[in-house]
Short mmCIF file of C-alpha atoms in Angstrom, two decimals:
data_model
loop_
_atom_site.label_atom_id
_atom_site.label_comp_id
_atom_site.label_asym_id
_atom_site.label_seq_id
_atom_site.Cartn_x
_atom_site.Cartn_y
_atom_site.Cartn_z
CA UNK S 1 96.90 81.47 82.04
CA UNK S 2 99.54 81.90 84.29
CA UNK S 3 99.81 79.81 87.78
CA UNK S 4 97.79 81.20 90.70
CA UNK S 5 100.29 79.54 93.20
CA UNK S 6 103.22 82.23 91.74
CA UNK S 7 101.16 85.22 92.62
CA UNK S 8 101.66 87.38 95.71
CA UNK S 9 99.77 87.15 98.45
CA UNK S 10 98.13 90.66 99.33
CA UNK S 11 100.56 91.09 102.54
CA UNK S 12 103.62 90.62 100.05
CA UNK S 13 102.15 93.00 98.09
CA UNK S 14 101.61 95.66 100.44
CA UNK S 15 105.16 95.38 101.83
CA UNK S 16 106.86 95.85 98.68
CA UNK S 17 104.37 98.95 97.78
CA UNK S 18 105.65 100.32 101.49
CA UNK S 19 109.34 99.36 100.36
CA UNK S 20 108.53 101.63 96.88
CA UNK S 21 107.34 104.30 99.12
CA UNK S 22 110.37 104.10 101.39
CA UNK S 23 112.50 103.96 97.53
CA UNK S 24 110.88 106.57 96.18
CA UNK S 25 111.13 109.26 99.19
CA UNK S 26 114.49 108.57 99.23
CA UNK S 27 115.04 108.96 94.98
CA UNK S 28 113.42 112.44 95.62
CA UNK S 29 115.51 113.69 97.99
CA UNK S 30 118.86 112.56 96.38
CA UNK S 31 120.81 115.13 94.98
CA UNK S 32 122.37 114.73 91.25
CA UNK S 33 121.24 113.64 87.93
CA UNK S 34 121.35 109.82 88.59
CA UNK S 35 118.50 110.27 91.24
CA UNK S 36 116.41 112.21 88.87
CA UNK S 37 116.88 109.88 85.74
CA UNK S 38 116.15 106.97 88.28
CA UNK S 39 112.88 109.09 89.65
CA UNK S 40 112.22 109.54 85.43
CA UNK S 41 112.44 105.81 85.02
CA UNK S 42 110.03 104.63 87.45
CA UNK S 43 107.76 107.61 85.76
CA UNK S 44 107.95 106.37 82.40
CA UNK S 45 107.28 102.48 83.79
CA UNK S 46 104.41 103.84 85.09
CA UNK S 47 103.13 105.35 82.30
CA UNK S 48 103.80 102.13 80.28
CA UNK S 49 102.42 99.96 82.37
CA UNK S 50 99.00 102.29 82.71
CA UNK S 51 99.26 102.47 78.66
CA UNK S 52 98.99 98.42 79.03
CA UNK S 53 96.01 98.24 81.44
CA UNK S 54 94.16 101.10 79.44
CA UNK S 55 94.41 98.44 76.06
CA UNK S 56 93.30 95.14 78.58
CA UNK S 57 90.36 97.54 79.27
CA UNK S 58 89.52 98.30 75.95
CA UNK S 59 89.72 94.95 75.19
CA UNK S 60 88.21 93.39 77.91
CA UNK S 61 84.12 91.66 77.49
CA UNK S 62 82.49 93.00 80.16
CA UNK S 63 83.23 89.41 82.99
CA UNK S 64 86.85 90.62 82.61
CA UNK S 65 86.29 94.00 83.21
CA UNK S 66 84.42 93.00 86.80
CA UNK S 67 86.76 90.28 87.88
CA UNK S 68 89.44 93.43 87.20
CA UNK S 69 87.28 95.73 89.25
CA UNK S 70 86.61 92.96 91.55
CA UNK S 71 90.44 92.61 92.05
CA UNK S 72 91.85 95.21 94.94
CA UNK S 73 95.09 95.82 93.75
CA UNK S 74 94.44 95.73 89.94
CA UNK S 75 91.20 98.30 90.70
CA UNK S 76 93.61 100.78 92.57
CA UNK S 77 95.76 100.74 89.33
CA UNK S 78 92.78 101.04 87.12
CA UNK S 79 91.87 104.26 89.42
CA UNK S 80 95.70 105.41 89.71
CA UNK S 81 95.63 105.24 85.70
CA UNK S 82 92.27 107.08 84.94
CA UNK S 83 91.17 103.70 82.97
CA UNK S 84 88.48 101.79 85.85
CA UNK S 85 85.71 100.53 83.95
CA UNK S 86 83.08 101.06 86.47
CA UNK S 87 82.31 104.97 87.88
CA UNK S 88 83.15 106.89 90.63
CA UNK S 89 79.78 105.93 92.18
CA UNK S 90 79.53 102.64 91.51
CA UNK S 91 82.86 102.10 92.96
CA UNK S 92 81.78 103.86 96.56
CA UNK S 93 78.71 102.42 96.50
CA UNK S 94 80.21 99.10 96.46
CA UNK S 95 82.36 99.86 99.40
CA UNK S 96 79.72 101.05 101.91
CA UNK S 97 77.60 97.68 100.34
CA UNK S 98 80.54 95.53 101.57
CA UNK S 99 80.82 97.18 104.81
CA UNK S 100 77.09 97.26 105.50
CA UNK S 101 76.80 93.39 107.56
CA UNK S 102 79.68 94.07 109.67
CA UNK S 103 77.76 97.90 110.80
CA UNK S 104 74.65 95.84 110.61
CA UNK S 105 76.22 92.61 112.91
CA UNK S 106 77.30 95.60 115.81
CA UNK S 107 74.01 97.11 115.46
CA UNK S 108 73.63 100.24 112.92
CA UNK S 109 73.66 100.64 109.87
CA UNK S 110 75.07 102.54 106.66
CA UNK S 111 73.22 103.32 103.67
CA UNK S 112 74.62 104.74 100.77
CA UNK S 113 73.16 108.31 99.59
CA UNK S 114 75.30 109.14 96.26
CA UNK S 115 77.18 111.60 95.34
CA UNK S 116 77.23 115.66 94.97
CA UNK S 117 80.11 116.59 93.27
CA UNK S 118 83.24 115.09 94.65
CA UNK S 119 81.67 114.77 97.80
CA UNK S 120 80.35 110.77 98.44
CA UNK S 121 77.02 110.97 100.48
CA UNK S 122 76.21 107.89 103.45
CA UNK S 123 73.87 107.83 106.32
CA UNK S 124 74.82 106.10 109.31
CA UNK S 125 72.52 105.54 112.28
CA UNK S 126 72.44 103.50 115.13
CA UNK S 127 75.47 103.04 116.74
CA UNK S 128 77.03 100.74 114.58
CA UNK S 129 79.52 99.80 116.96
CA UNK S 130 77.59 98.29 120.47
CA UNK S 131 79.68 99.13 123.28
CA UNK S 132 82.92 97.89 122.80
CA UNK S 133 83.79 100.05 120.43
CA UNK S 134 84.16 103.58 121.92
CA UNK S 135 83.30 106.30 119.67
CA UNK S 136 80.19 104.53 118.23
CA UNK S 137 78.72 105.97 114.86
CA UNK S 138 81.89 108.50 114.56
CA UNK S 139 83.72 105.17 114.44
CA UNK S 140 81.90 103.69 111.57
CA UNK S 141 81.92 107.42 110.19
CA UNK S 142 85.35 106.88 109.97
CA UNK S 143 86.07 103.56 108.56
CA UNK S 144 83.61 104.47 105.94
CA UNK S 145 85.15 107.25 104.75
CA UNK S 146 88.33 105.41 104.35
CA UNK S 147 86.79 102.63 102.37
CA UNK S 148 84.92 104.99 99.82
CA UNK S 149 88.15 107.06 99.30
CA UNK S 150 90.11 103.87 98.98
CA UNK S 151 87.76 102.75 96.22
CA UNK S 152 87.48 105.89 94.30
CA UNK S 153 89.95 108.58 95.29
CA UNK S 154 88.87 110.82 92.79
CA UNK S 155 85.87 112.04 95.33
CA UNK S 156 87.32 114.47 97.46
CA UNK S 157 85.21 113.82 101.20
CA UNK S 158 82.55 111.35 102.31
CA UNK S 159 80.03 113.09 104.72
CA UNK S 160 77.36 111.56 106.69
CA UNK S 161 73.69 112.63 105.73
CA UNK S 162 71.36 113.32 108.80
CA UNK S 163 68.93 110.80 108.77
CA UNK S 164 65.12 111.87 108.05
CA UNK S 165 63.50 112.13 110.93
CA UNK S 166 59.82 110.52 110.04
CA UNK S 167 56.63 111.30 111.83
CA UNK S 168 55.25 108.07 113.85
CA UNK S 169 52.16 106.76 112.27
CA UNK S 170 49.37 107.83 113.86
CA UNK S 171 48.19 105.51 116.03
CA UNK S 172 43.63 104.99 116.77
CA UNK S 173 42.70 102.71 119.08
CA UNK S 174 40.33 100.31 117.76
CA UNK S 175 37.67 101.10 120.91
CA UNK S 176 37.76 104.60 119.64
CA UNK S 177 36.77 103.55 115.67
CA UNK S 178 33.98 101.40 116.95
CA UNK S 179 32.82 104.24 119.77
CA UNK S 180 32.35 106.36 116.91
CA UNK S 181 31.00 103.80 114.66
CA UNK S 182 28.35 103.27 117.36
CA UNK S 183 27.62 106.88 117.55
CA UNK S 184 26.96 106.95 114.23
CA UNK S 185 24.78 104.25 114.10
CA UNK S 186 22.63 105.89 117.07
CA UNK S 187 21.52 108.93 115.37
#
């Protein structure tokens, strides 16, 4: 197995996928064939390198295939190539999970509720945020969303779920039970 100490640290990683970005929008907006054979290049790469990580997938028992799900950047090109092993849902409901303690640790929470369609389904109450946050659950709204389409961008929207509203238990003093017990015993 190759040396962990060679690998690029996330940060290093991100910066060259902005560079690629900043490449790319350039490549497209080049005029003459060179640009478009480049642009055609990077395509067929692609599609080489997705052929690859569909036959580690195949391949994989299924430890390797959650350590590769488990991995952020190699699950986004799982996702990007249509090969994940794990499903849409599993995948978002994974990401509220993870989120959950810090909601939780600024006092609300977020549950996850599944999915209807493309459309992931959370509930968020409470705040979630205490008050030095600002925008409170709408926050958390928010950073949810972006999680659960960053893990499985296939869904198209995440939308909160209106929390059941449940009836208080009904509450009998114990004086009253034993009033009536009393009465009861009298006749």
């Amino acid at each position: 197995m190759a040396d962990a100490a060679v690998r690029l640290p996330d940060p290093a990683v991100e910066a060259r996928l902005a560079r690629l970005d900043e490449v790319l929008a350039g490549l497209e907006s080049a005029p003459g064939p060179a640009a478009r054979e480049a642009l055609e290049s990077v395509l067929l790469l692609t599609e080489v390198y997705g052929e690859a990580l569909a036959r580690i997938v195949d391949v994989a028992d299924e430890r390797l295939s959650e350590r590769l799900a488990e991995d952020e950047l190699l699950s986004h090109l799982l996702v990007l190539h249509s090969v994940h092993p794990e499903p849409v849902e599993r995948r978002a409901a994974r990401a509220v999970e993870k989120l959950r303690p810090a909601v939780r640790e600024r006092g609300g929470d977020v549950e996850w509720a599944g999915v209807e369609g493309q459309v992931a389904r959370v509930r968020v109450s409470g705040g979630g945020c205490g008050s030095g946050c600002g925008g409170g659950s709408a926050d958390v709204t928010e950073v949810v969303r972006a999680a659960v389409l960053a893990a499985a961008p296939e869904l198209t929207a995440v939308e909160p779920v209106a929390e059941e509203r449940r009836a208080a238990p009904a509450f009998v003093p114990l004086d009253s039970i034993r009033r009536r017990a009393a009465a009861q015993e009298a006749r």
